[in-house]
Coordinates of C-alpha atoms in Angstrom, one line a residue:
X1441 CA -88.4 112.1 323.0
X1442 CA -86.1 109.8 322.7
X1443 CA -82.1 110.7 324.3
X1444 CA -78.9 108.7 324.4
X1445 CA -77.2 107.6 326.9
X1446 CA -74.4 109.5 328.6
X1447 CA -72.1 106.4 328.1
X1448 CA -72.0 102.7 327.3
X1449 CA -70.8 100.0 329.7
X1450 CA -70.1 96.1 329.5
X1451 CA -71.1 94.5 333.0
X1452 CA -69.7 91.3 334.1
X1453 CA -71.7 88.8 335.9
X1454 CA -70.4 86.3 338.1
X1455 CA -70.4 83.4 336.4
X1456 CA -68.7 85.8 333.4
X1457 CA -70.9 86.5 331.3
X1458 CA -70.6 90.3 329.4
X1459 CA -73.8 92.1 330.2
X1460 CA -74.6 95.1 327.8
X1461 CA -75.6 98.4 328.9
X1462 CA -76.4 102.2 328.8
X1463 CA -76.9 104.4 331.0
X1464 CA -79.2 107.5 330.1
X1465 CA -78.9 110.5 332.9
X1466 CA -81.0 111.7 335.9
X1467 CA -81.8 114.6 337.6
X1468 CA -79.7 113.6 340.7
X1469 CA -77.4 111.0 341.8
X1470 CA -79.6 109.9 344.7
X1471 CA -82.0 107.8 342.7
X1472 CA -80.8 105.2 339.9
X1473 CA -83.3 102.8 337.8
X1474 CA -82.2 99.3 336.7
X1475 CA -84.2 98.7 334.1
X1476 CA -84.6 95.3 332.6
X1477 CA -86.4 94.1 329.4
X1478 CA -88.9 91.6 328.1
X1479 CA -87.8 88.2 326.2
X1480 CA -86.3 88.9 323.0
X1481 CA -86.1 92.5 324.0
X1482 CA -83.1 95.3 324.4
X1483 CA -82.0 98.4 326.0
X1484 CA -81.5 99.4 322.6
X1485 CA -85.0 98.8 321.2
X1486 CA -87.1 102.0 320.1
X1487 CA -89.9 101.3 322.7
X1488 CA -87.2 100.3 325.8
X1489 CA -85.4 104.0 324.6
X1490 CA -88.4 105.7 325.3
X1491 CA -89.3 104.2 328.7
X1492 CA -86.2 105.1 329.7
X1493 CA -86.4 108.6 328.3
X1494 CA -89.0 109.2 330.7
X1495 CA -87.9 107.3 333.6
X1496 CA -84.9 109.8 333.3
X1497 CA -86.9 112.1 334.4
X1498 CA -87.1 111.1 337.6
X1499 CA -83.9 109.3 338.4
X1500 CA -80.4 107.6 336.7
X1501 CA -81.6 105.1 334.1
X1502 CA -78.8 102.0 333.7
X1503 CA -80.8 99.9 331.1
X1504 CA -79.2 96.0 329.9
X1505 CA -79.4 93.5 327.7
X1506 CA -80.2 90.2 329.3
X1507 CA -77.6 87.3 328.6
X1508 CA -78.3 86.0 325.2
X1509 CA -79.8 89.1 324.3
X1510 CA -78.5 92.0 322.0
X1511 CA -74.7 92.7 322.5
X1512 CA -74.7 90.6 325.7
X1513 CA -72.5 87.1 325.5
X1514 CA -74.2 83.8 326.9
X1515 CA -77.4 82.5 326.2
X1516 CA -80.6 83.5 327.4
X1517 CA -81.9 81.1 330.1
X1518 CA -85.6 82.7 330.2
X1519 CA -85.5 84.0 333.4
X1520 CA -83.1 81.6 335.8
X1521 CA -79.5 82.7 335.6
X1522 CA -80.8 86.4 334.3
X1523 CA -81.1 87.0 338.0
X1524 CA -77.1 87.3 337.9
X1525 CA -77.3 89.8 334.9
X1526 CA -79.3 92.4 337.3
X1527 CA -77.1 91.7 340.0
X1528 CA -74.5 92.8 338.1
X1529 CA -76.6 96.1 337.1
X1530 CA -77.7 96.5 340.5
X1531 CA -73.8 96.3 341.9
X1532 CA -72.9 98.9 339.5
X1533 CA -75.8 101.4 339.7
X1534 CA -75.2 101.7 343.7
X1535 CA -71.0 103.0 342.6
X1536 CA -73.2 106.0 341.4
X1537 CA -76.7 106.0 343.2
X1538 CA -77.8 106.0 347.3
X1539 CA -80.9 104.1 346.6
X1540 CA -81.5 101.7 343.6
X1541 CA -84.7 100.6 342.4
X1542 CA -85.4 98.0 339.4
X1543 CA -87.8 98.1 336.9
X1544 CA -88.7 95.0 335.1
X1545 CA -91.2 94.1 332.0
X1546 CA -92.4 90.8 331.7
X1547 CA -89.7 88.3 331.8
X1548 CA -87.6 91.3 333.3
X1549 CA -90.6 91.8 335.7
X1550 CA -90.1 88.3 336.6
X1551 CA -86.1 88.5 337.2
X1552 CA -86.4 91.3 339.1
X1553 CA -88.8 89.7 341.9
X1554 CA -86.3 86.8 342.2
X1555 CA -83.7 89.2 342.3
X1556 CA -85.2 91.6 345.1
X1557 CA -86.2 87.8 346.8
X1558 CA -83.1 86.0 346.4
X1559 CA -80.2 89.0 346.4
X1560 CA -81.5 92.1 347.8
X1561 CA -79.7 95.4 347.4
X1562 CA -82.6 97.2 345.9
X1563 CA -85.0 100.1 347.5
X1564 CA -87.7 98.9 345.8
X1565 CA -89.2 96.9 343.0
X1566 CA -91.4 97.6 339.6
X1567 CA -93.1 94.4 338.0
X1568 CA -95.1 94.9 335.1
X1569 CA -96.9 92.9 333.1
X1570 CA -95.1 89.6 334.6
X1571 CA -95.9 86.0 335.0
X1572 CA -96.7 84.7 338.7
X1573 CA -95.6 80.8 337.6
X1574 CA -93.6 79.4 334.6
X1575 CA -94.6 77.0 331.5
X1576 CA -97.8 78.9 331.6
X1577 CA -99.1 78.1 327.9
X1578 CA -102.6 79.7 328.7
X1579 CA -102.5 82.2 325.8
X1580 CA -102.0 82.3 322.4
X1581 CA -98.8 84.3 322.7
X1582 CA -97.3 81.9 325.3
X1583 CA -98.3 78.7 323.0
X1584 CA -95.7 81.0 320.5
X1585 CA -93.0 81.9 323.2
X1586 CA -92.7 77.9 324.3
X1587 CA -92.4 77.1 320.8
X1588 CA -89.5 79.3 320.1
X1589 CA -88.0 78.2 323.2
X1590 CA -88.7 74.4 323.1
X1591 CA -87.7 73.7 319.4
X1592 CA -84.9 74.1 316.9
X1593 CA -87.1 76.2 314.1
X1594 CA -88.0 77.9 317.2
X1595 CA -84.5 78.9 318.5
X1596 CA -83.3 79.7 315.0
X1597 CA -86.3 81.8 314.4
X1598 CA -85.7 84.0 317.4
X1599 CA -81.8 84.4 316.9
X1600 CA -82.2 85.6 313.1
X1601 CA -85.4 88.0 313.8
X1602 CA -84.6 88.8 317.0
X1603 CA -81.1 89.0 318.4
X1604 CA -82.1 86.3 321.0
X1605 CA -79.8 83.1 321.7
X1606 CA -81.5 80.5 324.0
X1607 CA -79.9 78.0 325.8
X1608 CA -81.3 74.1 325.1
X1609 CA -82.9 72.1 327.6
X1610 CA -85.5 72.6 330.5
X1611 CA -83.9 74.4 333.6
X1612 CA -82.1 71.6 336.5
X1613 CA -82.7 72.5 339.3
X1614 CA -86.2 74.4 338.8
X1615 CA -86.1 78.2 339.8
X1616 CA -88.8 78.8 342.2
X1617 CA -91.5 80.9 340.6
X1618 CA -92.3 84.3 340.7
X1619 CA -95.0 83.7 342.9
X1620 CA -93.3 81.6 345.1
X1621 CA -90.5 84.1 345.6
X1622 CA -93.1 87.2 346.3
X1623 CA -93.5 86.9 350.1
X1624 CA -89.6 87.4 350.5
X1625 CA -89.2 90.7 349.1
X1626 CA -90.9 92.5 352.1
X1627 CA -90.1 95.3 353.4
X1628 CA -88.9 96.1 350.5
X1629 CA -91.7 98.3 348.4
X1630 CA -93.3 96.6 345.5
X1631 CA -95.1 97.8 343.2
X1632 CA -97.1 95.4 340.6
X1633 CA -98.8 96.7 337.3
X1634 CA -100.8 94.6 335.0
X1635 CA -102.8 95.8 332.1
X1636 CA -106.4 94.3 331.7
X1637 CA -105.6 93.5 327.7
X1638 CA -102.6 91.6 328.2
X1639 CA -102.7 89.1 326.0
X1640 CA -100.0 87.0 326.9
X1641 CA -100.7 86.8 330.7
X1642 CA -104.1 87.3 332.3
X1643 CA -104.8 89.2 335.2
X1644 CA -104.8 86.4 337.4
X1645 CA -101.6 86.2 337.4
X1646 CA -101.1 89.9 338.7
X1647 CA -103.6 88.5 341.2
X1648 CA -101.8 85.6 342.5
X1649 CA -98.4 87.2 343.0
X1650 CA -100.1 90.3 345.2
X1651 CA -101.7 87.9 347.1
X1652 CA -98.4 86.0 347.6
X1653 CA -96.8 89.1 348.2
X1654 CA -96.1 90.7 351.8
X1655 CA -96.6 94.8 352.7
X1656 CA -95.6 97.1 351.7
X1657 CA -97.3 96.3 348.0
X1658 CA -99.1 97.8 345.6
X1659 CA -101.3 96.5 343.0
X1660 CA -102.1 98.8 339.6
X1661 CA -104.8 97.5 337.2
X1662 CA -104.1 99.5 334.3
X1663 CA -107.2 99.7 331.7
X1664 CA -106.8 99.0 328.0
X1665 CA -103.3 98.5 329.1
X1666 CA -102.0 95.5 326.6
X1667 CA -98.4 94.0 327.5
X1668 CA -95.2 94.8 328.6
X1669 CA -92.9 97.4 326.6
X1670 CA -94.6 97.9 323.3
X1671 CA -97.9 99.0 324.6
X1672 CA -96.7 101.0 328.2
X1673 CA -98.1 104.5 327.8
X1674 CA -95.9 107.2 328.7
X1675 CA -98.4 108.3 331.3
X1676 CA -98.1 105.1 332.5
X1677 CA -93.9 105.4 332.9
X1678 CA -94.8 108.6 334.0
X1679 CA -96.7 107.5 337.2
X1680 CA -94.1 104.4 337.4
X1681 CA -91.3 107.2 337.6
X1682 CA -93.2 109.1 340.1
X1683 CA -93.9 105.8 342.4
X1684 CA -90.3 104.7 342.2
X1685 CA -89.0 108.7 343.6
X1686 CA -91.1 108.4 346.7
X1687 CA -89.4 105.1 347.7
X1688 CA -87.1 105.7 350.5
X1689 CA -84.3 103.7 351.9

């Protein structure tokens, strides 16, 4: 079932950008959830809503938009300067949680490693369904996410159906990669879920950042399991809720 949040909020970054958010309440104010969507997703989105229905069950959800996504100002950068965005989140959830954990799908999955590598501040971290290197065009779906990205009738196409404003030109400098930024999150807890059906990002990728990755970690290969928000199970959230309440500080 889906519930609404207790109250919205607009999040500033530090290079200013206005970060959307809502915040949908927990059973406690010990645990808090920063949960962090998919490219071209939202907090607002029917299938984000739900995740974070459940996830309420175990702990404080505070849910954004990315920048460039949603309600959010800037533009999206695909994963680089979103690192800022949950930093933001992540600042704001500890005013109202002891321990903070983030939650991230896909390109959310891969913000919140760099995040947990690069700022810290989090108990633990969720990665689901998320790449281990960038300008991976391996898949189908990928071929698809470059080309909105990469070209004009691409860009357009994403603002109009989707919400999503992307900023033009590759990324100078280069972000390290997910993969590359996995052995500096210890001891901070991770946990990594990758379905076996994902069509945008094969298993090897899961692969490649556990291996990368340094203890404590966790790797779930989830069967059937397709990609990212749209196809997450609400067992699955369930199991993620109840992983993310036995992290301790």
């Amino acid at each position: 079932m889906v519930i609404a949040p207790v109250y919205g909020a607009m999040l500033r970054t530090s290079d200013g950008v206005r970060i959307d958010a809502g915040h949908f309440p927990g059973p406690s104010g010990d645990l808090g959830i920063v949960l962090a969507h998919g490219f071209t997703g939202s907090w607002r989105a029917p299938a984000t809503r739900r995740i974070a229905a459940v996830l309420a069950r175990y702990a404080g959800v505070l849910a954004i938009d990315f920048r460039g996504h949603g309600r959010s100002s800037g533009l999206s950068t695909v994963g680089d300067l979103e690192v800022l965005d949950l930093d933001a989140a992540v600042r704001h959830a500890r005013t109202a949680y002891r321990r903070v954990v983030t939650v991230g799908f896909s390109m959310g999955a891969a913000v919140a490693l760099r995040h947990a590598a690069l700022h810290g501040g989090v108990d633990a971290v969720v990665a689901v369904s998320g790449p281990a290197r960038w300008y991976y065009r391996g898949t189908k779906p990928m071929r698809q996410v470059h080309w909105a990205i990469e070209h004009p009738a691409g860009r357009l196409a994403a603002r109009l159906a989707r919400r999503t404003r992307i900023a033009v030109g590759r990324w100078d400098p280069m972000p390290l990669a997910p993969y590359e930024v996995a052995p500096m999150i210890a001891p901070v807890p991770l946990l990594l879920v990758h379905g076996d059906a994902d069509t945008f990002f094969p298993l090897e990728h899961a692969h490649q950042l556990y291996e990368a990755a340094g203890d404590p970690k966790e790797l779930w290969i989830e069967p059937g399991y397709g990609h990212a928000e749209s196809a997450a199970t609400p067992d699955l959230i369930r199991r993620i809720g109840q992983w993310t309440s036995r992290t301790k500080p």
